[in-house]
Coordinates of C-alpha atoms in Angstrom, one line a residue:
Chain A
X1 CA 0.0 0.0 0.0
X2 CA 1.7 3.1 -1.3
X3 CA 0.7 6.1 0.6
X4 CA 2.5 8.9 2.0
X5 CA 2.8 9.8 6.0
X6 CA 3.3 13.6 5.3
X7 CA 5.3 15.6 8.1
X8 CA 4.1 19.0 7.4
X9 CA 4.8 19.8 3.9
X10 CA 7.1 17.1 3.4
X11 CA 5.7 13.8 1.8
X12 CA 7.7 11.7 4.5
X13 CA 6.5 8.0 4.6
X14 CA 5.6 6.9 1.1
X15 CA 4.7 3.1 2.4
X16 CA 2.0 4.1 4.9
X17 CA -1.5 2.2 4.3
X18 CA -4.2 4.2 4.6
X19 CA -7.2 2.2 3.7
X20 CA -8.3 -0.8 6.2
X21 CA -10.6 -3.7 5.9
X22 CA -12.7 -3.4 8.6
X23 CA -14.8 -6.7 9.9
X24 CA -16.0 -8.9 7.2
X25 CA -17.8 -6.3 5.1
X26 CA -16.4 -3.4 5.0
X27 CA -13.3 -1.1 4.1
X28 CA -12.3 1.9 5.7
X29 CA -9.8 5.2 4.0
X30 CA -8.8 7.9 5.7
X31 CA -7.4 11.4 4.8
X32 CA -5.8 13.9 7.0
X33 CA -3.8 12.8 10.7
X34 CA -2.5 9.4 10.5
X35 CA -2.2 9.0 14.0
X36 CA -5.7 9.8 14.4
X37 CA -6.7 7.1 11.8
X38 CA -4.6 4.6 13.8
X39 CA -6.4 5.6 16.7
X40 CA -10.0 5.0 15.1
X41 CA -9.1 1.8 13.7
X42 CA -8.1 0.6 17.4
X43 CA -11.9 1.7 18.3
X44 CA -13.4 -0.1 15.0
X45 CA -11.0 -3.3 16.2
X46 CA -12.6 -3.4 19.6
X47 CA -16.3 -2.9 18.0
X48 CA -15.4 -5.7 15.6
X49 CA -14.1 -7.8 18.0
X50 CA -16.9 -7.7 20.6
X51 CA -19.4 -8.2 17.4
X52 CA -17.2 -11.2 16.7
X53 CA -17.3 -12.6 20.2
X54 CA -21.8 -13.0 20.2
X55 CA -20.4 -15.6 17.6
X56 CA -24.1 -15.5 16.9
X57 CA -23.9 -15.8 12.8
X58 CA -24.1 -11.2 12.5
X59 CA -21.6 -9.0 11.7
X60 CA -21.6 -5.6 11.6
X61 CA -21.9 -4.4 8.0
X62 CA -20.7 -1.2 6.3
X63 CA -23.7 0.8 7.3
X64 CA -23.3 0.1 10.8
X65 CA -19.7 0.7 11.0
X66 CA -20.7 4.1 9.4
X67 CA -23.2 5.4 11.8
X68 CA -20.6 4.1 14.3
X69 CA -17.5 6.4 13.3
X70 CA -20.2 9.1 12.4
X71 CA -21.3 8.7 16.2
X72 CA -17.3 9.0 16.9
X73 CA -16.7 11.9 15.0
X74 CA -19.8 14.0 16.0
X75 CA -19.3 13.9 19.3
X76 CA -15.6 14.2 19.4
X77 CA -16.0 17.5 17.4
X78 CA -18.8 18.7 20.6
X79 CA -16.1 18.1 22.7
X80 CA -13.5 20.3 20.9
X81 CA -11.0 17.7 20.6
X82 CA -11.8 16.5 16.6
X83 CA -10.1 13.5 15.3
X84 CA -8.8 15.0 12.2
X85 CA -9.4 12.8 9.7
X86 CA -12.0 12.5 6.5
X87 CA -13.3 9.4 6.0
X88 CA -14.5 7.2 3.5
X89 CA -16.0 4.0 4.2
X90 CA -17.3 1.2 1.7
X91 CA -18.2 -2.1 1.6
X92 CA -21.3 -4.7 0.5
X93 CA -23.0 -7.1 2.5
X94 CA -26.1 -9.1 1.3
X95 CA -25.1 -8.0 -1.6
X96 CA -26.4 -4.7 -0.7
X97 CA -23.1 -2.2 -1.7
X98 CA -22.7 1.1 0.7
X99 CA -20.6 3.7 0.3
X100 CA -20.3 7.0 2.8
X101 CA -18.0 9.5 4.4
X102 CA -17.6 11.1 7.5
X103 CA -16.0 14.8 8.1
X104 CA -14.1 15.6 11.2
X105 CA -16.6 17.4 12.1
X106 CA -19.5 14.7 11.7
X107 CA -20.9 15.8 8.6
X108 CA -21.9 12.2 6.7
X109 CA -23.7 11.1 3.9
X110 CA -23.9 8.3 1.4
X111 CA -23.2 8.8 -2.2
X112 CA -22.2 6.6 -5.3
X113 CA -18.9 8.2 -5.5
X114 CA -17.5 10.5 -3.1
X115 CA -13.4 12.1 -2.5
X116 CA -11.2 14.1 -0.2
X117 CA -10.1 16.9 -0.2
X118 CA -9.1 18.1 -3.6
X119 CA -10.6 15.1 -5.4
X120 CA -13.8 16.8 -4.5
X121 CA -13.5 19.9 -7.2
X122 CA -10.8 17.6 -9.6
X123 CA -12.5 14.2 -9.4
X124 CA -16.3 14.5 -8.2
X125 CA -17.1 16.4 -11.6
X126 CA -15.6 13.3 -14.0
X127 CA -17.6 11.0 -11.5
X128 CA -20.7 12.6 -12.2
X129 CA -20.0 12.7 -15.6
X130 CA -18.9 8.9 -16.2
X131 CA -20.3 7.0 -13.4
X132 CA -23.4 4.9 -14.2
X133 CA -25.0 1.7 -12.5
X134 CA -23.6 -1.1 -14.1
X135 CA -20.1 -0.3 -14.4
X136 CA -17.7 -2.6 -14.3
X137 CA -14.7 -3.3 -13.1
X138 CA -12.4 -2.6 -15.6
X139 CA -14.0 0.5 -16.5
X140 CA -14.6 1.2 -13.0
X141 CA -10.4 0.9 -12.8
X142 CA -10.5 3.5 -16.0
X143 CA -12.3 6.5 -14.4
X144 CA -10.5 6.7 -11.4
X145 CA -7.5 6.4 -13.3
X146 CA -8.9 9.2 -15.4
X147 CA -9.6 11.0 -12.1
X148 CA -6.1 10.5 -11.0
X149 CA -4.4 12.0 -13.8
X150 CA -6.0 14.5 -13.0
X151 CA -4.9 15.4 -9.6
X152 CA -1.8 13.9 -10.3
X153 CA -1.3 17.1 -13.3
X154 CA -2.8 19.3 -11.1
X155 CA -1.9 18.9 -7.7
X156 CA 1.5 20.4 -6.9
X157 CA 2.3 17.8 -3.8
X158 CA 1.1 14.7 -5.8
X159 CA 2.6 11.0 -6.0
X160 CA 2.1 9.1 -8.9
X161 CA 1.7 5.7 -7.3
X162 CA -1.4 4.1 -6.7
X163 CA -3.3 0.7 -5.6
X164 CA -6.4 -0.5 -5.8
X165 CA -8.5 -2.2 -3.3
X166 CA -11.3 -4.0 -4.5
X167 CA -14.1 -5.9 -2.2
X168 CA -16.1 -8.3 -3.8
X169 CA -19.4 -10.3 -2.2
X170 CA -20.9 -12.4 -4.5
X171 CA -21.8 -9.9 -7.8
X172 CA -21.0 -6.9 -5.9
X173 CA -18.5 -4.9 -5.0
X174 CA -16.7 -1.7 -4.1
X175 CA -13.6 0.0 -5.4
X176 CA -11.1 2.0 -3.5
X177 CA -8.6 3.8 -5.4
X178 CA -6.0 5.6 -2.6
X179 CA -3.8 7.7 -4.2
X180 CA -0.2 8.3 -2.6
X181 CA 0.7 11.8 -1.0
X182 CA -1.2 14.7 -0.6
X183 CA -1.2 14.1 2.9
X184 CA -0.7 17.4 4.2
X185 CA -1.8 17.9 7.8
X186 CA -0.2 20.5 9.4
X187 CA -1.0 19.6 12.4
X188 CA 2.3 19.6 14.0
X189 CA 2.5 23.4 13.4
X190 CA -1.1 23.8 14.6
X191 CA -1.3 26.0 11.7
X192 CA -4.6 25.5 9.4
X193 CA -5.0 22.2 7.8
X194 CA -4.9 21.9 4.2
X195 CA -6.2 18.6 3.3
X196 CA -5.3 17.3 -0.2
X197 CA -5.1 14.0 -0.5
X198 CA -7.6 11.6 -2.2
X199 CA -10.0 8.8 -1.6
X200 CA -11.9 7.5 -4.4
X201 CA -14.5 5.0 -4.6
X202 CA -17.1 4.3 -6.6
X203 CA -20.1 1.5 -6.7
X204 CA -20.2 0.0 -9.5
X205 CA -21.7 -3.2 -10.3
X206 CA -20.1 -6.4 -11.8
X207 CA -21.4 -7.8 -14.6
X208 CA -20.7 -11.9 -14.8
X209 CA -17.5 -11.5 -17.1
X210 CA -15.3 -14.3 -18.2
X211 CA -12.4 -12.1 -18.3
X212 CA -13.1 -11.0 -14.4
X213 CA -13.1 -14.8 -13.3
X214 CA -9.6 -14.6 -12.3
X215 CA -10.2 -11.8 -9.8
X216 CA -13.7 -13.3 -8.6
X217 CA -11.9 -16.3 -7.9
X218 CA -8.9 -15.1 -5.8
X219 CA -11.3 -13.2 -3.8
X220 CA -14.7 -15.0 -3.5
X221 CA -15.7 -13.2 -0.8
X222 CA -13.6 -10.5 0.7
X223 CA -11.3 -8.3 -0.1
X224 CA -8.3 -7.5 -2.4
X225 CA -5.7 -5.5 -2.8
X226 CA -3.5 -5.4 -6.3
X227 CA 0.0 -4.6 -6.5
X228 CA 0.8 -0.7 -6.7
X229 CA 1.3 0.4 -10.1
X230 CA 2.4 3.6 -11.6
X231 CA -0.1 6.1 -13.6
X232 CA 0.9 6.9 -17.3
X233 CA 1.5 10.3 -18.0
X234 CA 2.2 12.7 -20.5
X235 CA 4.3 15.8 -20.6
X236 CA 5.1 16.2 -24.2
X237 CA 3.5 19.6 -24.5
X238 CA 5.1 22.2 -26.7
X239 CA 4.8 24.5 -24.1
X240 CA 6.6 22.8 -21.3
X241 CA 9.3 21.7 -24.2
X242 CA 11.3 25.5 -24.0
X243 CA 9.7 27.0 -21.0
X244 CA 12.6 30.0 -20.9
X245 CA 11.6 31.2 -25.0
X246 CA 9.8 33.8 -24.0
X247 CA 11.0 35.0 -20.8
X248 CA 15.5 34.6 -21.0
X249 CA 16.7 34.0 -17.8
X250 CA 13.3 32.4 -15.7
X251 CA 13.2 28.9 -15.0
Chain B
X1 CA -19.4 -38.1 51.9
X2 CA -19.5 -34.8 53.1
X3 CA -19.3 -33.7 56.8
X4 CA -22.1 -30.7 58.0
X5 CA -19.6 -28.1 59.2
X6 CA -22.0 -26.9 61.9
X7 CA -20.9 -23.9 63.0
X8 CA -17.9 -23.0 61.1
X9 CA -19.5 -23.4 57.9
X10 CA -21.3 -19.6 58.0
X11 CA -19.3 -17.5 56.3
X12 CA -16.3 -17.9 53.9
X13 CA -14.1 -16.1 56.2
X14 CA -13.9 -19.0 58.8
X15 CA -11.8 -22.5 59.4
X16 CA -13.1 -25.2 61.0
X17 CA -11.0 -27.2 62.9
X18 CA -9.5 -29.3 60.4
X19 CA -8.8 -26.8 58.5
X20 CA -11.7 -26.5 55.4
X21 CA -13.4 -23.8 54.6
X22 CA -16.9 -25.2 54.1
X23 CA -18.5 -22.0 52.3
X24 CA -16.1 -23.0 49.4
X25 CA -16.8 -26.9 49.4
X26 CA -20.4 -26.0 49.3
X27 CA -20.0 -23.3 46.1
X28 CA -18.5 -26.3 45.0
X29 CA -21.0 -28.5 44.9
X30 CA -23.3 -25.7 43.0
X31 CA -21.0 -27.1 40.3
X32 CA -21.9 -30.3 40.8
X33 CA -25.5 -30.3 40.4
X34 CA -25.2 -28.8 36.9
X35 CA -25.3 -30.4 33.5
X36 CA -21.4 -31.8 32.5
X37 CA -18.9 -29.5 31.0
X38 CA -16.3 -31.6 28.8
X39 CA -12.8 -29.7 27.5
X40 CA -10.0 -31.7 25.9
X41 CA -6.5 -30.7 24.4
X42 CA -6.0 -32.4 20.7
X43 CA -3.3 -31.9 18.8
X44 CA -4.0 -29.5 16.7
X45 CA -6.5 -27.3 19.1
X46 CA -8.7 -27.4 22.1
X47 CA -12.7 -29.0 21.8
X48 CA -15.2 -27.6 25.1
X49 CA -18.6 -29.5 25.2
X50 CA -21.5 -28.7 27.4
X51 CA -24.2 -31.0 27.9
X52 CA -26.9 -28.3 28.3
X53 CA -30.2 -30.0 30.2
X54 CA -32.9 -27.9 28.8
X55 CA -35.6 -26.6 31.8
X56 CA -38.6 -26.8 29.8
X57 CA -39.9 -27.1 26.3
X58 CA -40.8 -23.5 25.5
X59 CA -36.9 -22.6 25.0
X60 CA -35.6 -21.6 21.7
X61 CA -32.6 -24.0 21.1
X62 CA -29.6 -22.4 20.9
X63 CA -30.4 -19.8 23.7
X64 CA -28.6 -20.0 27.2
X65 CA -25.0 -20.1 25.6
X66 CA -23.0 -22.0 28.2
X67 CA -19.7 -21.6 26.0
X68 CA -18.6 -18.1 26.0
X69 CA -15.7 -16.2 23.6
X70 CA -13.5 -14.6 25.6
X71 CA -11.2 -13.4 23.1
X72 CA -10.5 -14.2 19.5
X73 CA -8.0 -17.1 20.5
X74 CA -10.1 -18.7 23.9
X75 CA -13.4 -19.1 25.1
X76 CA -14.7 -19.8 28.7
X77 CA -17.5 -23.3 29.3
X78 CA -19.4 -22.8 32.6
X79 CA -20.8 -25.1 34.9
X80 CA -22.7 -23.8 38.0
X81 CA -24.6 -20.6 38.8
X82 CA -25.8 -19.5 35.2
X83 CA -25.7 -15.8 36.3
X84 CA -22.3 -16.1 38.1
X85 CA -21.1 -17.7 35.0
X86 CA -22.0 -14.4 33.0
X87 CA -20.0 -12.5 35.5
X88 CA -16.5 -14.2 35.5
X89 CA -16.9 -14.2 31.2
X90 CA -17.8 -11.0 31.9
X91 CA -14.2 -10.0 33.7
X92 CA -12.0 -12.2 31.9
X93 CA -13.1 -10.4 28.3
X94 CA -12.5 -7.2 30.2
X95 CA -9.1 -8.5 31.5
X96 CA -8.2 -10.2 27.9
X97 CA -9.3 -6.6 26.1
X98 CA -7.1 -4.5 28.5
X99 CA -4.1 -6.9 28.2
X100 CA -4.0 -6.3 24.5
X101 CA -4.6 -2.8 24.5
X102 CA -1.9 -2.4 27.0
X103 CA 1.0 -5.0 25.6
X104 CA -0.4 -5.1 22.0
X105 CA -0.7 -8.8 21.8
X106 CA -3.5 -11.1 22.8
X107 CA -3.2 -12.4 26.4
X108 CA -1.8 -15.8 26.8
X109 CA -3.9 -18.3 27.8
X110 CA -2.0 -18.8 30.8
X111 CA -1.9 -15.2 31.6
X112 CA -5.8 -15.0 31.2
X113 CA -6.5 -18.0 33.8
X114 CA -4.4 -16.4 35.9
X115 CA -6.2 -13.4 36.4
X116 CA -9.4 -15.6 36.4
X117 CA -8.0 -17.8 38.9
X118 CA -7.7 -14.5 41.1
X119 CA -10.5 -12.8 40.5
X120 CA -12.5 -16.0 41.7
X121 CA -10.4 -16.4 44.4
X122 CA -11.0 -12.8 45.5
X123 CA -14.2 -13.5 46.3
X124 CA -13.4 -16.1 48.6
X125 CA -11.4 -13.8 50.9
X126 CA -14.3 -11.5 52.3
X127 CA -17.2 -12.2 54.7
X128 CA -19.5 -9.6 52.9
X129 CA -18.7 -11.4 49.2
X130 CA -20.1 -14.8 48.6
X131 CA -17.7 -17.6 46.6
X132 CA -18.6 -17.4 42.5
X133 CA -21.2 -20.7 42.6
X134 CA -19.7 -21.9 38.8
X135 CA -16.7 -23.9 37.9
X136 CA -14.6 -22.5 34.4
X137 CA -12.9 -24.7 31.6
X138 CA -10.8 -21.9 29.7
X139 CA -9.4 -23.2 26.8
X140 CA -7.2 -21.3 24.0
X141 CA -4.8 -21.4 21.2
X142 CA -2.0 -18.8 21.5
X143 CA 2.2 -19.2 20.4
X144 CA 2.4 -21.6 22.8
X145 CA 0.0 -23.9 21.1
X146 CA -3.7 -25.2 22.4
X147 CA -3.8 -24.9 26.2
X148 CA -6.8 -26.0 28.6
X149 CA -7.0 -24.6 31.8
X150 CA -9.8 -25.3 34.9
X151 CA -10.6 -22.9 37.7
X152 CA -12.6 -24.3 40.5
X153 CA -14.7 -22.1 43.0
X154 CA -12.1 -22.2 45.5
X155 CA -9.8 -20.3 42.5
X156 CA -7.4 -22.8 42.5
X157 CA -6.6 -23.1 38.5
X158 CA -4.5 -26.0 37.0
X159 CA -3.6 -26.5 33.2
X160 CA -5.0 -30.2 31.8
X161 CA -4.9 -32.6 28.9
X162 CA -8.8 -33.3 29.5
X163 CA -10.8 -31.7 31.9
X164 CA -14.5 -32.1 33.6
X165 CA -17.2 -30.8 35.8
X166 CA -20.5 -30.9 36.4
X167 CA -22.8 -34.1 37.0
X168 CA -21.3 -36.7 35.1
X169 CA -17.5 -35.7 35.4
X170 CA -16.4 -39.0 37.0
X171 CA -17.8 -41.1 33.9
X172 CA -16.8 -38.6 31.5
X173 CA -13.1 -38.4 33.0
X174 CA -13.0 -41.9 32.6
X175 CA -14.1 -42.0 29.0
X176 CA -11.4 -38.8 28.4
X177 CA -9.0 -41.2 29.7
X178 CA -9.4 -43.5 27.0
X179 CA -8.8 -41.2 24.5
X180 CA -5.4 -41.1 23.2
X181 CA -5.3 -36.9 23.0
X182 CA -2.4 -36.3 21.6
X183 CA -3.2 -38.5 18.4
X184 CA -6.1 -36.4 18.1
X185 CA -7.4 -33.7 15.5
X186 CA -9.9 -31.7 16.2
X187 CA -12.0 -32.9 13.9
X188 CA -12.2 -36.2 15.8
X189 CA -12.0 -34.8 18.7
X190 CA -15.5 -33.3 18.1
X191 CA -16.8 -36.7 17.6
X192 CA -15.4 -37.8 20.7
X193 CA -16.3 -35.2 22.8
X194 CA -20.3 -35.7 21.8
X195 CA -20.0 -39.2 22.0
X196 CA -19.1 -38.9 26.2
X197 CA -21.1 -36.3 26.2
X198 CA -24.6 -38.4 25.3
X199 CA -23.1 -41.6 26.8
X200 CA -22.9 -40.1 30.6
X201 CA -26.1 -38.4 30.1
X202 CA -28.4 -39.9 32.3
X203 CA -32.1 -40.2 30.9
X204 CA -33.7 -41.2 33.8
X205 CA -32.8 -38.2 36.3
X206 CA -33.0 -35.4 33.3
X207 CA -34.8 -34.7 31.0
X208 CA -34.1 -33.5 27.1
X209 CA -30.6 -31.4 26.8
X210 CA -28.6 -30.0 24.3
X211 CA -25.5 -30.2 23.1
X212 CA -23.6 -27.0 22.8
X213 CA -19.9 -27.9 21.1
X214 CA -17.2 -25.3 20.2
X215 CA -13.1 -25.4 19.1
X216 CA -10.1 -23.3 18.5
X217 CA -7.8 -25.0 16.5
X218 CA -5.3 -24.7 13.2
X219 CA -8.8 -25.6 11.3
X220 CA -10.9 -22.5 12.5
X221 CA -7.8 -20.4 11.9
X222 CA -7.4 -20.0 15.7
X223 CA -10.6 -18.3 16.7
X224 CA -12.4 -19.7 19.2
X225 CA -15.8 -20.2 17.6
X226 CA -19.0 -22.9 17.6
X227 CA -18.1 -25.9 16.4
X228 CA -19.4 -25.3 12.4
X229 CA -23.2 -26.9 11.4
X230 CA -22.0 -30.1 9.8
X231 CA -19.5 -31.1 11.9
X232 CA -22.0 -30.5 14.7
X233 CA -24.7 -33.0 13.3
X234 CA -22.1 -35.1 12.1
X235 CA -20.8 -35.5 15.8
X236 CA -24.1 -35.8 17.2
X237 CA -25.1 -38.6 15.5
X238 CA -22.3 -40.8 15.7
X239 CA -22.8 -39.8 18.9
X240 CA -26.6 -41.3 18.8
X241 CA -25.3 -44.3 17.0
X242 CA -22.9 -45.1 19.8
X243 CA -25.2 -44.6 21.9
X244 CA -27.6 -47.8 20.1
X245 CA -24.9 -49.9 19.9
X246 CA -24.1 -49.7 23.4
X247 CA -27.5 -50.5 24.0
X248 CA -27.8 -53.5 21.5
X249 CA -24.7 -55.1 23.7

């Protein structure tokens, strides 16, 4: 998992995971303190664990473990002592797919695609554009690839690594594209927090494909992660080919 | 047979003259009116049955768990006191929780009947707290490999190969006996454990029960969970077919 721990301004840890299976159903990624992630998932272990122990055939599923965090978050944020994180949490059970988010400071709400940060002005707009019902996966895989050229052009801190998480149950599943960097939380500073890292996932559906059977297999139930991969880009413009032309002397 | 302790026998805080303390021997025997609790070590993992005598017909099987998760590697049988039962599962998930959030590991299973062993023992120490009326089989898989642990009423806590309590422990220790454990999977041990379980049940002095079965082991990945559907009806009926031929002889 290819993510970066930032310290400040400085994209410090580039192997830092940042989305989490969560129970059975579910997968969790967070944006913003890391430390504060790590202290969430200790909460969501304890919930899972004590879920676990009822050994009574349920399990908490990803709409639960939503209005659990959302609970977390809300009333951390009354309390003036905010876990600073955005997150985005996804997952299908009964075949039912979910996908929400959570705020620091409690805002949630369920979408078919939803982002962090600056993937909500880069990336939301493509989504809306591209994203239909019954997409699947490989052209699921294509928008947010789309979507992270994108930020990757755009964004001045960005990483160009990525990985994809995918969670299949039965003919469902979810797709969780975490992009690496962007994680700047200035927290140490205690200056304002610009938060520009991003979270994708999306809902779409999977069609029965011959082609997919390989990944269906491997996973069956549960989740997946492939093996990071770089994004192709392009910087064969003809302006970026003699930048100093115009201007002798700039850089 | 047991002595009446007239006299020194009021309050768990007091000897008698030979030196018992009768408030414990009679917790004790709370155990020993309830329905058999069976835990044995295999090989590969640890097997707890519980031969559950069911009060009346209007209970939904599968209610009343008398096997308990404690953790994900060990879970807790109880014999005894149903509600005191709830209490001492109760402290050792709180004790198995608070060990891994302190050291970041799960709690070994020796560790864990430890602090069982003490906390049932603490409540043999004070005149205003009575004895816990329910004997523990704690059994667990941690990097030390399947353990099986006992604590008694008294909170004395010893680590076996084959443990049981309740009514029919002397028959069903002699039938664990038999067994050659460490030749054992799980997955036979399951059959074993129901087969003992139905042979000692007495069908004249109770009436219906059920049999509540559960492992940790390699097989279940190391959770302690119930042992899974088929297994469970497999067991039970070689259990039942044991059972007719001991009955043809």
């Amino acid at each position: 998992m290819m993510e970066t721990g930032s310290y400040g301004s400085t994209l410090r840890y580039k192997s830092v995971e940042r989305i989490k299976p969560v129970g059975k159903h579910s997968l969790l990624g967070a944006s913003g303190e890391l430390s504060d992630f790590q202290e969430l998932l200790r909460y969501l272990d304890e919930l899972i664990l004590y879920d676990n122990m009822w050994d009574d055939g349920n399990s908490m599923g990803p709409k639960e473990v939503h209005n659990y965090l959302t609970r977390v978050m809300y009333n951390r944020r009354n309390k003036f002592n905010p876990l600073w994180n955005t997150l985005v949490l996804g997952g299908v059970k009964n075949g039912q797919k979910y996908l929400g988010t959570v705020t620091m400071i409690g805002v949630h709400f369920e979408d078919n695609h939803v982002a962090t940060g600056f993937g909500n002005h880069l990336a939301r707009p493509i989504l809306r554009e591209e994203w239909h019902e019954n997409l699947s996966f490989e052209d699921g895989v294509k928008i947010l690839e789309k979507c992270m050229r994108v930020l990757l052009y755009r964004d001045r801190s960005a990483v160009n690594k990525l990985q994809v998480w995918l969670s299949i149950h039965t003919l469902h599943f979810v797709l969780l594209f975490q992009a690496i960097d962007n994680l700047r939380g200035d927290r140490l500073y205690g200056s304002k927090l610009d938060v520009t890292d991003y979270v994708f996932i999306i809902l779409p559906l999977l069609r029965l494909d011959p082609t997919l059977s390989q990944i269906a297999k491997i996973t069956e139930e549960g989740v997946t992660i492939s093996q990071p991969y770089s994004l192709k880009t392009f910087w064969g413009f003809s302006a970026f080919q003699n930048p100093t032309v115009g201007a002798e002397g700039s850089w | 047979m047991s002595s009446i302790g007239t006299g020194y026998d009021l309050s768990v805080t007091t000897f008698s003259p030979d030196g018992r303390v009768f408030q414990i021997e009679y917790a004790a025997k709370a155990v020993d009116n309830s329905g058999t609790v069976i835990g044995i070590k295999c090989k590969d993992g640890v097997v707890m049955g519980v031969e559950k005598l069911v009060a009346s017909k209007m209970m939904l099987p599968g209610s009343n768990r008398r096997i308990h998760s404690v953790h994900r590697h060990s879970g807790m049988s109880v014999a005894g006191l149903a509600a005191d039962g709830r209490q001492i599962v109760a402290r050792a998930k709180s004790e198995a929780t608070n060990y891994e959030s302190v050291y970041g590991e799960a709690i070994p299973v020796k560790e864990l009947a430890e602090r069982v062993a003490s906390y049932v023992h603490l409540c043999t120490l004070y005149w205003w707290l009575r004895p816990f009326g329910c004997g523990v089989i704690l059994g667990g898989y941690d990097r030390d490999g399947p353990q099986l642990y006992m604590v008694e009423p008294s909170g004395v806590s010893y680590r076996y190969f084959g443990a049981a309590i309740g009514k029919g422990r002397q028959a069903a220790k002699t039938e664990i006996e038999k067994l050659k454990l460490s030749e054992l999977t799980c997955r036979q041990g399951v059959i074993e454990v129901a087969k003992i379980i139905y042979g000692i049940h007495d069908e004249a002095k109770d009436k219906e029960f059920e049999l509540e079965l559960s492992w940790v082991c390699d097989e279940s990945n190391r959770q302690h969970q119930k042992v899974p559907e088929e297994l469970l009806e497999e067991a039970k009926a070689a259990a039942k077919a044991a059972l007719e031929e001991m009955d043809a002889d």
